[in-house]
Short mmCIF file of C-alpha atoms in Angstrom, two decimals:
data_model
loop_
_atom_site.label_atom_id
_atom_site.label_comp_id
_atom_site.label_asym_id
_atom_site.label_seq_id
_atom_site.Cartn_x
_atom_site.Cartn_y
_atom_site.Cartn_z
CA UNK J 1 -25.87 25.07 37.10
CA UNK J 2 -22.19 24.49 35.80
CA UNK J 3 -20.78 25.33 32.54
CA UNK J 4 -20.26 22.83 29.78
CA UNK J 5 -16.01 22.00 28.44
CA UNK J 6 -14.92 20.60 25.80
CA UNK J 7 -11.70 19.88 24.14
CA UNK J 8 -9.98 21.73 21.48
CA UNK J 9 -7.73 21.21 18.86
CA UNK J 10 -4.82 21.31 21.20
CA UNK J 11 -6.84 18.82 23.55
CA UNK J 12 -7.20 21.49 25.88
CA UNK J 13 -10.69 21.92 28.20
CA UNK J 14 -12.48 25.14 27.26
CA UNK J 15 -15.66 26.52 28.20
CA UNK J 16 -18.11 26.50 26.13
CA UNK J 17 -21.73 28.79 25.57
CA UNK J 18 -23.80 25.87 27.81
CA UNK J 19 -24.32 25.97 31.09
CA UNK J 20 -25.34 22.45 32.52
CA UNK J 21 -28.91 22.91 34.55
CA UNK J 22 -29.38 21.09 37.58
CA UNK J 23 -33.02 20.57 38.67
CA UNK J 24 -32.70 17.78 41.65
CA UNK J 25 -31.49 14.49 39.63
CA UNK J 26 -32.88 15.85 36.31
CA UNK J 27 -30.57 18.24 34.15
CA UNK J 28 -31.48 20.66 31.18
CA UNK J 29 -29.00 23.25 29.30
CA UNK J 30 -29.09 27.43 28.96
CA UNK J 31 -28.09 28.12 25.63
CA UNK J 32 -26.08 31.41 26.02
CA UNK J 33 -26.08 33.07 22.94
CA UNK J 34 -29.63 32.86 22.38
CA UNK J 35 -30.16 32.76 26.07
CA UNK J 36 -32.54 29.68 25.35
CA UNK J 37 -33.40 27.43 28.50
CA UNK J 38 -34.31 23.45 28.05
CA UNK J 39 -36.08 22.49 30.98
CA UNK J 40 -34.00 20.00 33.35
CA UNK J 41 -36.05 16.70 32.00
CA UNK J 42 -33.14 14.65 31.34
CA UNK J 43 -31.00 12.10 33.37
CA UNK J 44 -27.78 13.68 31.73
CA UNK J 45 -26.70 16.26 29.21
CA UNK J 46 -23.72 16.87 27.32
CA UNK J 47 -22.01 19.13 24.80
CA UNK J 48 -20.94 17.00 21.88
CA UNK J 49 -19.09 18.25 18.69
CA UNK J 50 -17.04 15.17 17.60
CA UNK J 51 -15.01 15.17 14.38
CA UNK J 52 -17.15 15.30 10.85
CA UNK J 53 -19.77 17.45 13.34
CA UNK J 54 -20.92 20.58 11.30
CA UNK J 55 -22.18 22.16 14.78
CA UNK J 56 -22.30 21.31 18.22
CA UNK J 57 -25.02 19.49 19.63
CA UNK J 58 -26.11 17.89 22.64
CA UNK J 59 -26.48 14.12 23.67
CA UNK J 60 -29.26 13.83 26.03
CA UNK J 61 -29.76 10.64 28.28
CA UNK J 62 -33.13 9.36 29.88
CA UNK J 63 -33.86 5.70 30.96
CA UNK J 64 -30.47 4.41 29.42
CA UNK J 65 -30.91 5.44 26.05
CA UNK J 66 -29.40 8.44 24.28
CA UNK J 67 -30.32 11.09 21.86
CA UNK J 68 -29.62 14.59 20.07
CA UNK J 69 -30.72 18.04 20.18
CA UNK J 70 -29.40 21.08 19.00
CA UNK J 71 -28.36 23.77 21.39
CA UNK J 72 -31.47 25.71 21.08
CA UNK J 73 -33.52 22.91 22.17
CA UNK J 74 -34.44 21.62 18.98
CA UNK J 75 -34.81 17.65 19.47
CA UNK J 76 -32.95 15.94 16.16
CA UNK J 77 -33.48 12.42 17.41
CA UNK J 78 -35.62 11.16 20.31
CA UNK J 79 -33.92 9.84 23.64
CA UNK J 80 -34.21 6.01 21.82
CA UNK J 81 -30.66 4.35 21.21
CA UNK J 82 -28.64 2.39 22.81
CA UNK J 83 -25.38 4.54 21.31
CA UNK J 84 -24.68 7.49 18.72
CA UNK J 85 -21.34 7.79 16.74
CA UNK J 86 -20.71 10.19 13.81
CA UNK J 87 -18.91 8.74 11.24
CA UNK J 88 -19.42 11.52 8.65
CA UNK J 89 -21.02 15.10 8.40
CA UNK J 90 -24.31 13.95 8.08
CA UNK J 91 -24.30 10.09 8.67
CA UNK J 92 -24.83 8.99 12.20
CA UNK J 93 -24.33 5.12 13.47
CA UNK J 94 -26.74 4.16 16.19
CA UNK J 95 -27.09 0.92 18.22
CA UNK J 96 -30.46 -0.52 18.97
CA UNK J 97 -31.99 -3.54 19.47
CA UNK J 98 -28.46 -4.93 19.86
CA UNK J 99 -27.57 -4.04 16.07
CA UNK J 100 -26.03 -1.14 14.48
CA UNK J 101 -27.63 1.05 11.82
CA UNK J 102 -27.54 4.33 9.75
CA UNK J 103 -29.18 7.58 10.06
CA UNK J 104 -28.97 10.64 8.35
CA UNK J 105 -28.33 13.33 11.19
CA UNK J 106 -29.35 16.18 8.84
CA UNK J 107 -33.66 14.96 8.41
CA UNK J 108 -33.72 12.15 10.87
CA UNK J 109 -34.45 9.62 8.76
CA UNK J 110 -33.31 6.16 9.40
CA UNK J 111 -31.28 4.76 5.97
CA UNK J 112 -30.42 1.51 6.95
CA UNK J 113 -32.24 -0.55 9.64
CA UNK J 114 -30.18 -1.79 13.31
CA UNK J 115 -29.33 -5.34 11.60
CA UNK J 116 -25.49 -5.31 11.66
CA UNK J 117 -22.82 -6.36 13.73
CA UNK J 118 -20.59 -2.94 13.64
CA UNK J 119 -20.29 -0.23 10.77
CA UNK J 120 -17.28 1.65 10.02
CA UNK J 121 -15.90 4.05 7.14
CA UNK J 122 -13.47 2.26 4.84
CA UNK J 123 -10.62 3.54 2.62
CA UNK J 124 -11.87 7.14 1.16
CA UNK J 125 -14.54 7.81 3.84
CA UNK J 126 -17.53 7.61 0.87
CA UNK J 127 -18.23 3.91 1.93
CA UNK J 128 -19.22 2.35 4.61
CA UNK J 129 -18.38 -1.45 5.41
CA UNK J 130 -21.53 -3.16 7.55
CA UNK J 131 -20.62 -6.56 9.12
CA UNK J 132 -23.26 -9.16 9.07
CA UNK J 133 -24.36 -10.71 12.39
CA UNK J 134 -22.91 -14.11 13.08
CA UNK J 135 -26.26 -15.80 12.06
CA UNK J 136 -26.37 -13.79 9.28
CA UNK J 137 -23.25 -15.22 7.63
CA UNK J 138 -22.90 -17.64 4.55
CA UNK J 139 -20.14 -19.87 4.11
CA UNK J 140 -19.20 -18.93 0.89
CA UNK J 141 -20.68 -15.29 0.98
CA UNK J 142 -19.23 -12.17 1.83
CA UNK J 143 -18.98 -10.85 5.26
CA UNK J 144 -20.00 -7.64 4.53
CA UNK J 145 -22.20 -5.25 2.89
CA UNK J 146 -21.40 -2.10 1.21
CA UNK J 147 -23.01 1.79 1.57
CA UNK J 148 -22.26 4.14 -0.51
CA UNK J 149 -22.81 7.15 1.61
CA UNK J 150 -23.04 9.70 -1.27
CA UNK J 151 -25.61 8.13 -3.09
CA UNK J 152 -27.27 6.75 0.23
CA UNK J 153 -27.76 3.43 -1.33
CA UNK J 154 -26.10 0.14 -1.27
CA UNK J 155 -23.86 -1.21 -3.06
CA UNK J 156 -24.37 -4.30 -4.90
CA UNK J 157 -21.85 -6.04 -7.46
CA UNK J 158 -22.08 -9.38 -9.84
CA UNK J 159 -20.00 -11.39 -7.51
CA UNK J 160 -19.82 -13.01 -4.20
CA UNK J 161 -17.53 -11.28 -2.19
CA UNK J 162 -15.95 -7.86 -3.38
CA UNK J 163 -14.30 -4.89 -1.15
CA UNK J 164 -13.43 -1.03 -2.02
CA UNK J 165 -10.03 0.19 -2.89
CA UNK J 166 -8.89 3.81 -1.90
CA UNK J 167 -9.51 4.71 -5.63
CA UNK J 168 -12.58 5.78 -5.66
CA UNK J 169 -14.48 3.08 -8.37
CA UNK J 170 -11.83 0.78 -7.80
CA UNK J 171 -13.06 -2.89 -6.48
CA UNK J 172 -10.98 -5.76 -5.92
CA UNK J 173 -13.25 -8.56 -6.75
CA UNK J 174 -13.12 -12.60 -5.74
CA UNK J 175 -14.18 -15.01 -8.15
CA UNK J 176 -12.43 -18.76 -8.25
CA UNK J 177 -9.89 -18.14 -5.89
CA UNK J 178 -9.06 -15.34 -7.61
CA UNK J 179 -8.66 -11.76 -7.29
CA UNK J 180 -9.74 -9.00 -10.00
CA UNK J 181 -9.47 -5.44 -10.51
CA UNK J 182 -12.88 -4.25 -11.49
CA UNK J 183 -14.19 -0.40 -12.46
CA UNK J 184 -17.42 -0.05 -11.32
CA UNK J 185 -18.57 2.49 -13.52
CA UNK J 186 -17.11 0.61 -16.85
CA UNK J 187 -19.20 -2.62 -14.95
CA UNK J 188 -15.80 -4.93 -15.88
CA UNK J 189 -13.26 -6.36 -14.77
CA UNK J 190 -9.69 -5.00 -16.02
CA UNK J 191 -6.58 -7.30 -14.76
CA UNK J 192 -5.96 -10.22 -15.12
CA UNK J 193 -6.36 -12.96 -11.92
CA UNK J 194 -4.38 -12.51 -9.07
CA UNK J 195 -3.93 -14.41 -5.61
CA UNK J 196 -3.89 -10.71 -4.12
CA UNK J 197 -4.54 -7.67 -5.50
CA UNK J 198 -2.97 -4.80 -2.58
CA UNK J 199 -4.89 -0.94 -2.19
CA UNK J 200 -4.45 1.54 -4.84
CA UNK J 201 -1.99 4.64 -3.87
CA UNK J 202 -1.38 7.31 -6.99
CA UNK J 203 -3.00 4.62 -9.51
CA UNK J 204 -0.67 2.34 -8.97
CA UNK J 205 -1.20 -1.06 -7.08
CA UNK J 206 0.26 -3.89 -5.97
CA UNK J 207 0.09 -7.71 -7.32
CA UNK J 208 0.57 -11.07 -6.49
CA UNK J 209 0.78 -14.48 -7.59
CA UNK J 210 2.60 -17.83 -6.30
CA UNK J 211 4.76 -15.35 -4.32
CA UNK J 212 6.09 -13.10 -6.56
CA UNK J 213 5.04 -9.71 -6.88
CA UNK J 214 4.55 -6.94 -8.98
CA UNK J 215 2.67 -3.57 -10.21
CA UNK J 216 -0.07 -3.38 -11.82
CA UNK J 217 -1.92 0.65 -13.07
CA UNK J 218 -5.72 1.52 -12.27
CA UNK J 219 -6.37 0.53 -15.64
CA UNK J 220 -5.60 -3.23 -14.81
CA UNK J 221 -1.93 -2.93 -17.16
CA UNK J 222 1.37 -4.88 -15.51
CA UNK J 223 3.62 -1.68 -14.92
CA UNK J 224 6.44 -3.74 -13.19
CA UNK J 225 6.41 -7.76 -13.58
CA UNK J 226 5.59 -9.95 -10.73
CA UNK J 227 9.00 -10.93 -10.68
CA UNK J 228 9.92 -10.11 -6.73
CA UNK J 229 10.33 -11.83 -3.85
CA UNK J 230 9.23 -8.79 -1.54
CA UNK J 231 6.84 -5.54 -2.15
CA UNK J 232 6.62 -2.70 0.04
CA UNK J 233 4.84 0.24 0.31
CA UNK J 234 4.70 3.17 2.87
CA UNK J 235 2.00 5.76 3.95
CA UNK J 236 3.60 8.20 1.24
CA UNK J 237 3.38 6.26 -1.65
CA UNK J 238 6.61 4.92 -2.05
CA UNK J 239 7.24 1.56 -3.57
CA UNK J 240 10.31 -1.16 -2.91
CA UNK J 241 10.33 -4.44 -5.04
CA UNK J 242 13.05 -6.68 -3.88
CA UNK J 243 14.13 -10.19 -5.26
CA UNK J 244 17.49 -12.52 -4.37
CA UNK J 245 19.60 -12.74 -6.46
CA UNK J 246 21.83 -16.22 -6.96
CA UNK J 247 23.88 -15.37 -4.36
CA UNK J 248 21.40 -14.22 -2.25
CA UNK J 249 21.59 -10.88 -2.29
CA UNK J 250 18.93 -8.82 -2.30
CA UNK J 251 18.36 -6.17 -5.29
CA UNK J 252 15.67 -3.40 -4.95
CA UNK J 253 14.49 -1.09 -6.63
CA UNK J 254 12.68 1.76 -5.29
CA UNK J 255 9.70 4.09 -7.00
CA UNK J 256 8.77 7.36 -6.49
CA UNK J 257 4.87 7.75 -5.66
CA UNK J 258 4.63 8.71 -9.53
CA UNK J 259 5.60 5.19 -10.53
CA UNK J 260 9.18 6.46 -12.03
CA UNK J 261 12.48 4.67 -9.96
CA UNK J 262 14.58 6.86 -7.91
CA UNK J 263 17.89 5.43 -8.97
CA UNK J 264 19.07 4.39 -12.12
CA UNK J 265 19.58 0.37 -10.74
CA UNK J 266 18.56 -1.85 -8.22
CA UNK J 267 20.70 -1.17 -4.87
CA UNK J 268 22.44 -4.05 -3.94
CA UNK J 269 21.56 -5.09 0.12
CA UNK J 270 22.51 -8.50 2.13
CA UNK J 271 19.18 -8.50 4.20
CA UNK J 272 16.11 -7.90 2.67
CA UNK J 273 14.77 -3.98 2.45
CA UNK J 274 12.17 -4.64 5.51
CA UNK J 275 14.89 -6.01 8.07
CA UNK J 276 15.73 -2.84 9.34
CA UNK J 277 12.44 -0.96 8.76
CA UNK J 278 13.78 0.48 5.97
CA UNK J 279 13.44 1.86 3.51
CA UNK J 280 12.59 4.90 5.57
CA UNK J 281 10.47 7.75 4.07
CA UNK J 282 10.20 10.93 6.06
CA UNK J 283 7.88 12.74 4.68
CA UNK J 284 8.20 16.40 6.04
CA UNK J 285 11.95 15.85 4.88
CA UNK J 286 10.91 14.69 1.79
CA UNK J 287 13.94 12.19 2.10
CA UNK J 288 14.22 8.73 1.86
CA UNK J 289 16.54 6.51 3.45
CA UNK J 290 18.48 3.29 1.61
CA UNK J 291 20.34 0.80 2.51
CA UNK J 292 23.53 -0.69 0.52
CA UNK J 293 26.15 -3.66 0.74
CA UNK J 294 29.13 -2.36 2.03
CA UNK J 295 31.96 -4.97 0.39
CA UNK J 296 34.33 -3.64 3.45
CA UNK J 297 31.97 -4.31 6.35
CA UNK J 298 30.86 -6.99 4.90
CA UNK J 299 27.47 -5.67 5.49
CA UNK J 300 24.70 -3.39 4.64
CA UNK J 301 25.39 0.23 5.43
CA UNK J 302 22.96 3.44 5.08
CA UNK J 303 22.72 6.59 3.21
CA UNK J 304 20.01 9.31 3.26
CA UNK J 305 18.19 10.58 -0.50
CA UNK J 306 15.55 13.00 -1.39
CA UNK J 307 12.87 11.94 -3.30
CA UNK J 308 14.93 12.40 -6.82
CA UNK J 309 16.96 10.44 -5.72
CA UNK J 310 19.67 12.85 -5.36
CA UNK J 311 22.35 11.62 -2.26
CA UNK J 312 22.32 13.13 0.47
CA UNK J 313 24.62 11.14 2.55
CA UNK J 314 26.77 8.49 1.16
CA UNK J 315 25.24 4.60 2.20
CA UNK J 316 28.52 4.06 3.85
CA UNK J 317 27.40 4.93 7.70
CA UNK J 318 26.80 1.76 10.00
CA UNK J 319 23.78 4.16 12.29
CA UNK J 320 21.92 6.94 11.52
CA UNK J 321 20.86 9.39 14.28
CA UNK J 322 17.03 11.33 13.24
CA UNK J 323 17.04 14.02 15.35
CA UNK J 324 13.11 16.41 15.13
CA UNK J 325 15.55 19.43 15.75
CA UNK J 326 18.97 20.80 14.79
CA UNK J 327 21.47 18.83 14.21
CA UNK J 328 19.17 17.26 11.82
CA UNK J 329 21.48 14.36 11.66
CA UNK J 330 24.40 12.13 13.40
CA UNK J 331 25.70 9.25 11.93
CA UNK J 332 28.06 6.43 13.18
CA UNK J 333 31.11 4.94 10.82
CA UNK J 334 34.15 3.28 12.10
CA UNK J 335 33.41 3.56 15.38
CA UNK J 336 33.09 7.16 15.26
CA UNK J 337 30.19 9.50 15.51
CA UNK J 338 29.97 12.89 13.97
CA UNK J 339 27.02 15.25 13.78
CA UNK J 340 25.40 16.67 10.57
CA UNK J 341 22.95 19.62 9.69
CA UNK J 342 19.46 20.15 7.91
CA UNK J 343 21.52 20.49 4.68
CA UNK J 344 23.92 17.79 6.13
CA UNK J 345 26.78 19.86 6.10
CA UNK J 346 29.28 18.47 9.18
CA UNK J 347 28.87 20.06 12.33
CA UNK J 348 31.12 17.85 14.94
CA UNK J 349 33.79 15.97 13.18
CA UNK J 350 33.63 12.50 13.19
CA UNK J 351 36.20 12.14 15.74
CA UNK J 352 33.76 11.03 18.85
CA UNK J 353 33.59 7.63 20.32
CA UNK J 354 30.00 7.90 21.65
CA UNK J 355 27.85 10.09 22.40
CA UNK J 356 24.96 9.72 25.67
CA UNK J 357 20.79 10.98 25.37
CA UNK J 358 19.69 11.60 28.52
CA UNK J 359 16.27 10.16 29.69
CA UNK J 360 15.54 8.83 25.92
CA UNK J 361 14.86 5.46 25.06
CA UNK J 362 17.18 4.37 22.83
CA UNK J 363 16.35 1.86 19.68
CA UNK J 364 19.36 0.16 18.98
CA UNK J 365 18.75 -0.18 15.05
CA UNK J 366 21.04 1.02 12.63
CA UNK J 367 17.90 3.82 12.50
CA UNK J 368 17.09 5.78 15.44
CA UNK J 369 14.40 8.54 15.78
CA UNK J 370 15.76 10.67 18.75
CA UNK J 371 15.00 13.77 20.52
CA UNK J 372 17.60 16.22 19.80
CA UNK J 373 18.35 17.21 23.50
CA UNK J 374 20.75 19.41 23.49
CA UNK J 375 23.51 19.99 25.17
CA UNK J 376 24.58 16.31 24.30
CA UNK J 377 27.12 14.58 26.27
CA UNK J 378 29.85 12.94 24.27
CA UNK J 379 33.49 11.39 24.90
CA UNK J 380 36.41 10.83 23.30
CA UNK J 381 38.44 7.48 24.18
CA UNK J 382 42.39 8.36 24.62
CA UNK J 383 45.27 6.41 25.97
CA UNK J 384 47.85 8.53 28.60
CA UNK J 385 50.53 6.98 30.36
CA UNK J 386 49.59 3.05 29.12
CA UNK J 387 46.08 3.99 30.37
CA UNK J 388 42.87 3.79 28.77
CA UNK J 389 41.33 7.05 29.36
CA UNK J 390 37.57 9.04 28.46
CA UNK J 391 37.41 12.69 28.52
CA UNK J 392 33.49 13.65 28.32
CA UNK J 393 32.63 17.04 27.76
CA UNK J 394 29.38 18.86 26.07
CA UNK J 395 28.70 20.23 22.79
CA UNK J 396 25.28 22.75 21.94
CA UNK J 397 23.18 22.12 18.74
CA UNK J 398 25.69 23.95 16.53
CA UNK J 399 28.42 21.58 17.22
CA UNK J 400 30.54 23.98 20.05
CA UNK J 401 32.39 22.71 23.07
CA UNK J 402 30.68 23.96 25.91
CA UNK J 403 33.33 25.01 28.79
CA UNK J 404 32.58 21.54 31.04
CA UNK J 405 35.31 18.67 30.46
CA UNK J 406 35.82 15.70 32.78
CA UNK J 407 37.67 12.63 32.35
CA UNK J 408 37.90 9.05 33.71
#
């Protein structure tokens, strides 16, 4: 026998309560805590608990094909599929046949027959999207069926071609060439046509038409006119509509996951808001980070907010430096790099020519994500005797001169 690992949360192996039993090339399980033995019958055994799973199990394969049984020997489903895959608590994907279906893992019973190319959860987990076999598909038609995994039933709209938004209810429906927003439980559709209709995010979603863009509400109302050149959106919720100006400038105007702006205006930029990844929401921070036309660099310069939109730091720095430990913050203007704390208060003057990370790749944007690593090497560039000169020494987190100093 041997005993059964797994992984934890900290993907670390740990042993588990089942002890693998070896019987020649056939293998069986002891259940420990109920000190339960399954005969070796099996060509393999394994303990299997992947995410959604309510319990552990274990995935049993004879002749090529797999199946389940609990721990205490209980079989769940026979040793007849090609491949098992949780996708939620109690709704198992399973190949056979060469085609993907659904079963409920909880009674065993099959809900949708093994006629599909692949199935995956989409958007809020609740609905499944099944892709139709290639000689299956209709020009015209919709790639794709819908299962509503709640109501264990299909789901089966007045159009063609239709797909879920994260809201649950919430379809964006195709019909002429055109998009809708439809509520499936009014049975309507609520905008007016769009070229593209983005996801929903805090009610609030995403329109376009011709190229310009705009906001539209879950209830199908324009919030914001499609009068951009350029919408963005990020993981948190926030919102940047951008258009050029005659000059070519770029205006934006950025909104809080609510819906309400941040600032009072559009910030003025010379490259558009995505040229620089930006804007940048850090979300543990709850900051956001903006970029603005600086008249005197003739160029866009950067600036750090919290989600208010109350400033942080000025946009008047050429680099920000993200540290994921104190100093929060260093930052790079005329030259000169000084380092900033968590409530970015100045720590190092602004006085340093450059500064050196050790063993870190370095992005050379005007935003880098660093490791703090600490002591940092820095120099300062100084001129003795007609000579160019650089004396390096180290500071610690809290912006101290460590005893070390060197020059060149």
């Amino acid at each position: 026998y041997s005993i059964e690992a797994r992984k934890n949360e900290s993907n670390e192996w740990v042993d588990t309560n089942v002890l693998k039993v070896h019987k020649g090339k056939l293998r069986g399980w002891y259940f420990t805590d109920e000190e339960i033995l399954v005969e070796p019958r099996f060509d393999n055994i394994r303990y299997w608990m992947p995410e959604h799973a309510e319990h552990p199990y274990i995935l049993v394969e004879k002749g090529g094909m797999s199946g389940l049984y609990d721990l205490d020997g209980t079989e769940v489903l026979p040793p007849a599929y090609d491949s098992l895959s949780l996708q939620l608590p109690e709704l198992l994907s399973f190949k056979q046949d060469s085609g993907y279906g659904l079963i409920n893992i909880r009674t065993g019973k099959e809900l949708v027959p093994p006629r599909y190319a692949w199935i995956d959860p989409v958007k809020t987990d609740k609905i499944m999207r099944l892709r139709l076999p290639y000689d299956q598909q209709q020009e015209g038609e919709s790639l794709y069926h819908w299962w509503d995994a709640a109501q264990q039933k299909m789901i089966e709209l007045p159009f063609k071609e239709y797909e879920p938004l994260s809201q649950e209810g919430l379809w964006a429906v195709f019909k002429d060439g055109k998009s809708f927003l439809y509520d499936a439980q009014a049975q309507k559709i609520i905008s007016a046509p769009y070229d593209l209709i983005g996801d929903a995010s805090n009610g609030l979603i995403i329109v376009e038409n011709d190229d310009k863009f705009g906001v539209i509400n879950d209830k199908g109302k324009e919030i914001f006119p499609l009068d951009y050149d350029l919408a963005l959106r990020n993981d948190s919720g926030f919102i940047a509509l951008s258009r050029q100006n005659k000059k070519r400038f770029w205006e934006t105007i950025y909104l809080r996951p609510d819906g309400e702006p941040m600032f009072s205006g559009p910030i003025r930029t010379w490259s558009s808001p995505d040229s620089y990844e930006a804007p940048l929401i850090r979300a543990a921070e709850q900051e956001i980070i903006v970029g603005a036309y600086d008249p005197v660099r003739r160029n866009d310069s950067f600036g750090i907010y919290d989600w208010q939109g109350t400033e942080r730091f000025a946009p008047e720095y050429k680099t920000l430096f993200l540290y994921n430990d104190v100093p929060r913050y260093g930052a790079i203007k005329k030259h000169h790099v000084g380092l900033f704390d968590d409530q970015c208060n100045e720590i190092f003057p602004m006085i340093l020519d450059g500064i050196y990370h050790a063993d870190v790749l370095m992005h050379w944007g005007p935003i880098r994500n660093l490791e703090a690593g600490f002591p940092l090497l820095a120099y300062i560039d100084g001129r003795v005797d007609q000579r160019n000169k650089r004396y390096y020494f180290y500071t610690d987190k809290n912006g101290e001169v460590l005893p070390a100093l060197f020059d060149s």
